[in-house]
Coordinates of C-alpha atoms in Angstrom, one line a residue:
M3 CA 0.0 0.0 0.0
K4 CA 1.4 3.4 -1.0
V5 CA 0.6 6.4 1.0
Y6 CA 1.3 10.1 0.1
E7 CA 0.8 13.3 2.0
N8 CA -0.3 16.6 0.5
F9 CA -1.1 14.8 -2.7
D10 CA -1.7 16.5 -6.1
L11 CA -5.0 15.2 -7.6
T12 CA -4.7 17.0 -11.0
Q13 CA -3.8 13.8 -12.9
Y14 CA -6.4 11.8 -11.1
N15 CA -9.5 13.6 -12.3
S16 CA -10.3 13.7 -16.1
Y17 CA -11.3 17.4 -16.0
R18 CA -7.6 18.0 -15.0
L19 CA -8.8 20.4 -12.2
K20 CA -6.1 21.5 -9.8
A21 CA -6.7 20.0 -6.4
R22 CA -4.8 18.5 -3.5
C23 CA -5.7 16.2 -0.6
A24 CA -4.2 15.7 2.8
T25 CA -3.6 12.0 2.2
A26 CA -3.8 9.7 -0.8
V27 CA -3.7 5.9 -0.5
F28 CA -3.2 3.4 -3.3
P29 CA -4.3 0.0 -2.0
E30 CA -2.9 -3.2 -3.5
T31 CA -4.7 -5.9 -1.6
E32 CA -8.0 -6.4 0.3
A33 CA -5.9 -6.6 3.5
D34 CA -4.7 -3.0 2.7
L35 CA -8.3 -1.8 2.6
L36 CA -9.2 -3.6 5.8
H37 CA -6.2 -2.1 7.5
L38 CA -7.0 1.4 6.1
Y39 CA -10.6 1.5 7.1
G40 CA -10.1 -0.3 10.4
D41 CA -7.5 2.1 11.6
L42 CA -9.1 5.3 10.2
S43 CA -12.8 4.4 10.3
A44 CA -13.8 7.7 11.9
A45 CA -12.0 9.7 9.2
K46 CA -14.0 10.4 6.0
K47 CA -12.5 8.8 2.9
I48 CA -13.2 9.5 -0.7
V49 CA -12.9 6.7 -3.2
L50 CA -11.7 7.4 -6.7
G51 CA -11.3 5.0 -9.6
N52 CA -10.2 6.2 -13.0
G53 CA -11.2 9.8 -12.1
N54 CA -13.8 10.2 -14.9
N55 CA -17.4 11.2 -14.2
I56 CA -16.4 13.2 -11.1
L57 CA -16.2 16.9 -10.3
L58 CA -13.8 18.2 -7.7
T59 CA -15.3 21.5 -6.5
K60 CA -12.5 22.4 -4.0
E61 CA -8.8 23.0 -4.4
W62 CA -8.0 21.5 -1.0
Y63 CA -9.5 18.4 0.7
D64 CA -8.5 17.9 4.3
T65 CA -9.2 14.2 4.1
C66 CA -8.0 10.8 2.7
F67 CA -8.5 9.8 -0.9
V68 CA -8.5 6.0 -1.6
I69 CA -7.4 5.7 -5.3
F70 CA -7.8 2.6 -7.4
N71 CA -5.9 4.0 -10.4
G72 CA -2.9 2.0 -11.5
S73 CA -3.3 -0.6 -8.7
F74 CA -5.7 -3.3 -7.5
D75 CA -6.4 -4.2 -11.2
T76 CA -6.0 -8.0 -11.6
I77 CA -8.2 -9.6 -14.3
A78 CA -8.9 -13.4 -14.5
V79 CA -10.8 -15.5 -17.0
N80 CA -12.6 -18.8 -16.1
D81 CA -14.4 -20.3 -19.1
N82 CA -17.2 -17.8 -20.0
E83 CA -16.7 -15.8 -16.8
I84 CA -14.3 -12.9 -16.3
S85 CA -13.4 -11.2 -13.0
A86 CA -11.7 -7.9 -12.4
Q87 CA -10.6 -6.0 -9.4
A88 CA -11.9 -2.5 -8.8
G89 CA -9.0 -0.6 -10.3
A90 CA -8.9 -2.4 -13.7
T91 CA -10.1 -0.2 -16.5
M92 CA -13.0 -1.0 -18.9
L93 CA -10.4 -0.8 -21.7
Q94 CA -8.3 -3.6 -20.1
L95 CA -11.4 -5.7 -19.3
S96 CA -12.9 -5.5 -22.8
E97 CA -9.6 -6.3 -24.5
T98 CA -9.1 -9.3 -22.2
A99 CA -12.6 -10.5 -23.1
W100 CA -11.8 -10.1 -26.8
R101 CA -8.6 -12.0 -26.5
H102 CA -10.5 -14.9 -24.9
K103 CA -13.2 -14.8 -27.6
L104 CA -15.8 -13.6 -25.0
S105 CA -18.6 -11.3 -26.1
G106 CA -20.7 -8.9 -24.0
L107 CA -18.3 -6.1 -23.2
E108 CA -17.6 -4.7 -26.7
I109 CA -19.6 -1.5 -26.1
F110 CA -17.5 -0.6 -23.1
Y111 CA -14.3 -0.6 -25.1
D112 CA -12.5 2.8 -24.6
I113 CA -15.0 4.0 -22.0
P114 CA -12.8 6.0 -19.6
S115 CA -13.9 4.2 -16.4
S116 CA -12.6 1.8 -13.9
V117 CA -14.5 -1.5 -13.4
A118 CA -15.8 -0.3 -10.0
G119 CA -16.9 3.0 -11.5
A120 CA -18.7 1.3 -14.3
V121 CA -20.5 -1.0 -11.9
V122 CA -21.4 1.7 -9.4
M123 CA -23.0 4.0 -12.0
N124 CA -24.4 1.2 -14.2
A125 CA -22.4 2.5 -17.2
G126 CA -23.9 2.1 -20.6
A127 CA -24.0 3.2 -24.2
A128 CA -26.1 2.5 -27.4
G129 CA -28.8 0.9 -25.4
E130 CA -26.6 -1.6 -23.5
E131 CA -25.8 -1.4 -19.8
I132 CA -23.2 -3.1 -17.5
K133 CA -26.1 -4.6 -15.5
N134 CA -26.7 -7.0 -18.4
V135 CA -23.4 -8.9 -17.8
V136 CA -22.7 -8.4 -14.0
K137 CA -23.0 -11.7 -12.2
T138 CA -21.5 -10.9 -8.7
V139 CA -19.8 -8.0 -6.9
R140 CA -17.5 -8.4 -4.0
Y141 CA -17.3 -5.4 -1.6
L142 CA -16.2 -4.1 1.7
D143 CA -19.0 -3.1 4.0
V144 CA -17.4 -0.4 6.1
A145 CA -20.4 -0.4 8.6
D146 CA -19.3 -3.8 10.0
M147 CA -15.8 -4.2 8.3
R148 CA -16.8 -7.4 6.6
I149 CA -16.2 -8.4 3.0
K150 CA -19.4 -9.5 1.3
E151 CA -20.8 -10.5 -2.1
I152 CA -24.0 -9.5 -3.8
G153 CA -25.6 -10.9 -6.9
G154 CA -26.2 -8.7 -10.0
D155 CA -29.9 -9.3 -9.6
K156 CA -29.9 -7.8 -6.1
M157 CA -28.0 -4.6 -7.1
E158 CA -31.0 -2.4 -7.7
F159 CA -29.7 -1.3 -11.1
S160 CA -31.5 1.5 -12.9
Y161 CA -30.4 4.2 -15.4
R162 CA -26.9 5.3 -14.3
N163 CA -27.6 4.0 -10.8
S164 CA -27.1 1.0 -8.6
Y165 CA -27.2 -0.3 -5.0
F166 CA -23.7 1.2 -4.4
Q167 CA -24.7 4.7 -5.3
K168 CA -27.3 4.5 -2.5
H169 CA -24.9 3.1 0.0
D170 CA -21.6 5.0 0.1
D171 CA -20.3 2.9 3.0
K172 CA -19.9 0.0 0.6
V173 CA -16.6 -0.1 -1.3
V174 CA -16.5 -2.2 -4.5
L175 CA -13.5 -4.6 -4.6
Q176 CA -14.1 -6.9 -7.5
A177 CA -16.8 -7.9 -10.0
W178 CA -17.6 -11.0 -12.0
F179 CA -19.1 -10.8 -15.5
S180 CA -21.0 -13.6 -17.3
L181 CA -20.2 -13.5 -21.0
T182 CA -20.8 -15.7 -24.1
K183 CA -18.4 -17.2 -26.6
G184 CA -18.1 -15.3 -29.8
N185 CA -16.2 -14.7 -33.1
P186 CA -13.1 -12.6 -32.2
L187 CA -13.2 -10.8 -35.5
R188 CA -16.8 -9.7 -35.0
I189 CA -16.1 -8.8 -31.3
K190 CA -13.2 -6.6 -32.4
E191 CA -15.3 -5.0 -35.1
K192 CA -18.0 -4.1 -32.7
M193 CA -15.4 -2.7 -30.2
E194 CA -13.9 -0.5 -32.9
T195 CA -17.3 0.7 -34.2
A196 CA -18.3 1.7 -30.6
K197 CA -15.0 3.6 -30.2
Q198 CA -15.3 5.4 -33.5
I199 CA -18.9 6.5 -32.8
R200 CA -17.8 7.8 -29.4
W201 CA -14.9 9.7 -30.8
A202 CA -17.0 11.2 -33.5
R203 CA -19.6 12.5 -31.1
Q204 CA -17.7 13.5 -28.0
P205 CA -15.2 16.4 -27.5
R206 CA -11.6 15.2 -27.6
G207 CA -9.5 18.4 -27.7
F208 CA -10.0 19.5 -24.0
P209 CA -10.3 17.6 -20.7
S210 CA -13.8 16.8 -19.6
G211 CA -15.6 14.6 -17.1
G212 CA -17.8 12.8 -19.6
S213 CA -21.6 13.3 -20.0
V214 CA -22.7 15.9 -17.4
F215 CA -26.4 15.2 -17.1
K216 CA -28.6 12.1 -17.1
R217 CA -31.0 11.8 -20.0
P218 CA -34.5 12.7 -18.9
S219 CA -37.3 10.4 -20.0
G220 CA -38.4 11.2 -23.6
R221 CA -35.8 13.9 -24.2
F222 CA -32.2 14.4 -25.1
V223 CA -30.1 16.9 -23.1
G224 CA -27.9 18.2 -26.0
P225 CA -30.7 19.5 -28.2
M226 CA -32.4 21.3 -25.2
I227 CA -29.1 23.1 -24.4
D228 CA -28.7 24.0 -28.0
Q229 CA -32.2 25.4 -28.2
L230 CA -31.4 27.6 -25.2
G231 CA -28.4 29.0 -27.0
L232 CA -26.0 27.7 -24.3
K233 CA -23.6 25.9 -26.6
G234 CA -20.2 27.5 -26.0
F235 CA -21.4 29.2 -22.7
T236 CA -18.3 29.9 -20.7
V237 CA -17.5 30.6 -17.1
G238 CA -13.8 31.1 -16.4
G239 CA -11.9 28.3 -18.0
A240 CA -14.9 26.0 -18.3
K241 CA -17.2 25.9 -21.4
I242 CA -20.1 23.9 -22.7
S243 CA -18.6 22.0 -25.6
E244 CA -19.3 23.3 -29.1
K245 CA -19.1 19.7 -30.3
H246 CA -21.6 18.1 -27.9
S247 CA -23.6 20.3 -25.6
G248 CA -24.0 17.5 -23.1
F249 CA -20.3 17.9 -22.1
I250 CA -18.4 20.7 -20.3
V251 CA -14.7 21.1 -21.1
N252 CA -11.8 22.6 -19.3
T253 CA -10.3 25.0 -21.9
G254 CA -7.5 26.0 -19.5
G255 CA -7.4 26.9 -15.8
A256 CA -11.0 26.0 -15.1
T257 CA -12.0 25.4 -11.5
G258 CA -14.7 23.1 -10.1
K259 CA -16.7 26.2 -9.2
D260 CA -16.6 27.3 -12.8
I261 CA -18.0 24.0 -13.9
L262 CA -20.6 23.9 -11.1
T263 CA -21.8 27.4 -12.1
I264 CA -22.4 26.3 -15.6
I265 CA -24.2 23.2 -14.4
R266 CA -26.5 25.2 -12.1
E267 CA -27.3 27.8 -14.8
T268 CA -28.1 25.1 -17.3
Q269 CA -30.4 23.4 -14.9
R270 CA -32.1 26.7 -14.1
Q271 CA -32.7 27.5 -17.8
V272 CA -33.8 24.0 -18.7
K273 CA -36.3 24.0 -15.8
E274 CA -37.6 27.4 -16.8
E275 CA -38.0 26.7 -20.5
F276 CA -38.9 23.0 -20.6
G277 CA -40.1 22.2 -17.0
I278 CA -37.5 19.5 -16.7
D279 CA -35.3 19.0 -13.7
L280 CA -31.9 17.9 -15.1
E281 CA -30.1 15.4 -12.9
V282 CA -26.3 15.5 -12.7
E283 CA -24.7 12.3 -13.8
Q284 CA -21.3 13.2 -12.5
R285 CA -20.3 12.7 -8.9
I286 CA -19.8 16.1 -7.3
I287 CA -17.1 16.0 -4.6

């Protein structure tokens, strides 16, 4: 387990916002986590995976960040089942599945998320969601310091939501995915198609945190924002992307407060014009 004091979080959030925390811990084993939470159970800890889909609103956090980026990332294959620790990326997971001729994870290729992050938020694209392939999740229940498992059918999955978003004292450690045998050429073709579609639609030139808002029933967020004339709306170094209005980008020197100001103003105008309460998809810290 690696521990750092006064740690720079800039490279650990995809917006590339400047922020620091009092302590950062990179666990390597389940024993590390049990030790960490057992010794410091009273101190608040913030868990980060790949750093995408989060918004750091402060420049200083007087707390401990538990970071699963670059560690705790073992992947194993057993017949049609694949398991991955929390810190593995969806890129690593989908490529491993492809190499073993396993289908079911193609759409998640190149999604900038850790396995834990994808499970917690029920990541999805093109009508597919991670819930369709999750079999079991292993987690640490901080409330009683026990490691437990939960079946995918008990995880209360819904659009960009799951059991773990409702219980922040549960830390995802590992997930098992039930896949099917497939043709590796077709699997790879679907992976590349998903990647190209994503690259064509989403902003690539500036750092962003991914899609900002959840899609409301029967509507698409981007067209509503376009209709309001908010495409390109800027606060400080943050701007609503001119390529896709559902994204906010850091054009240079943006702060979390800049991005949050854009979010709140967008919500206000959408509510006023369309009567819709936009729900933020990103995790605001």
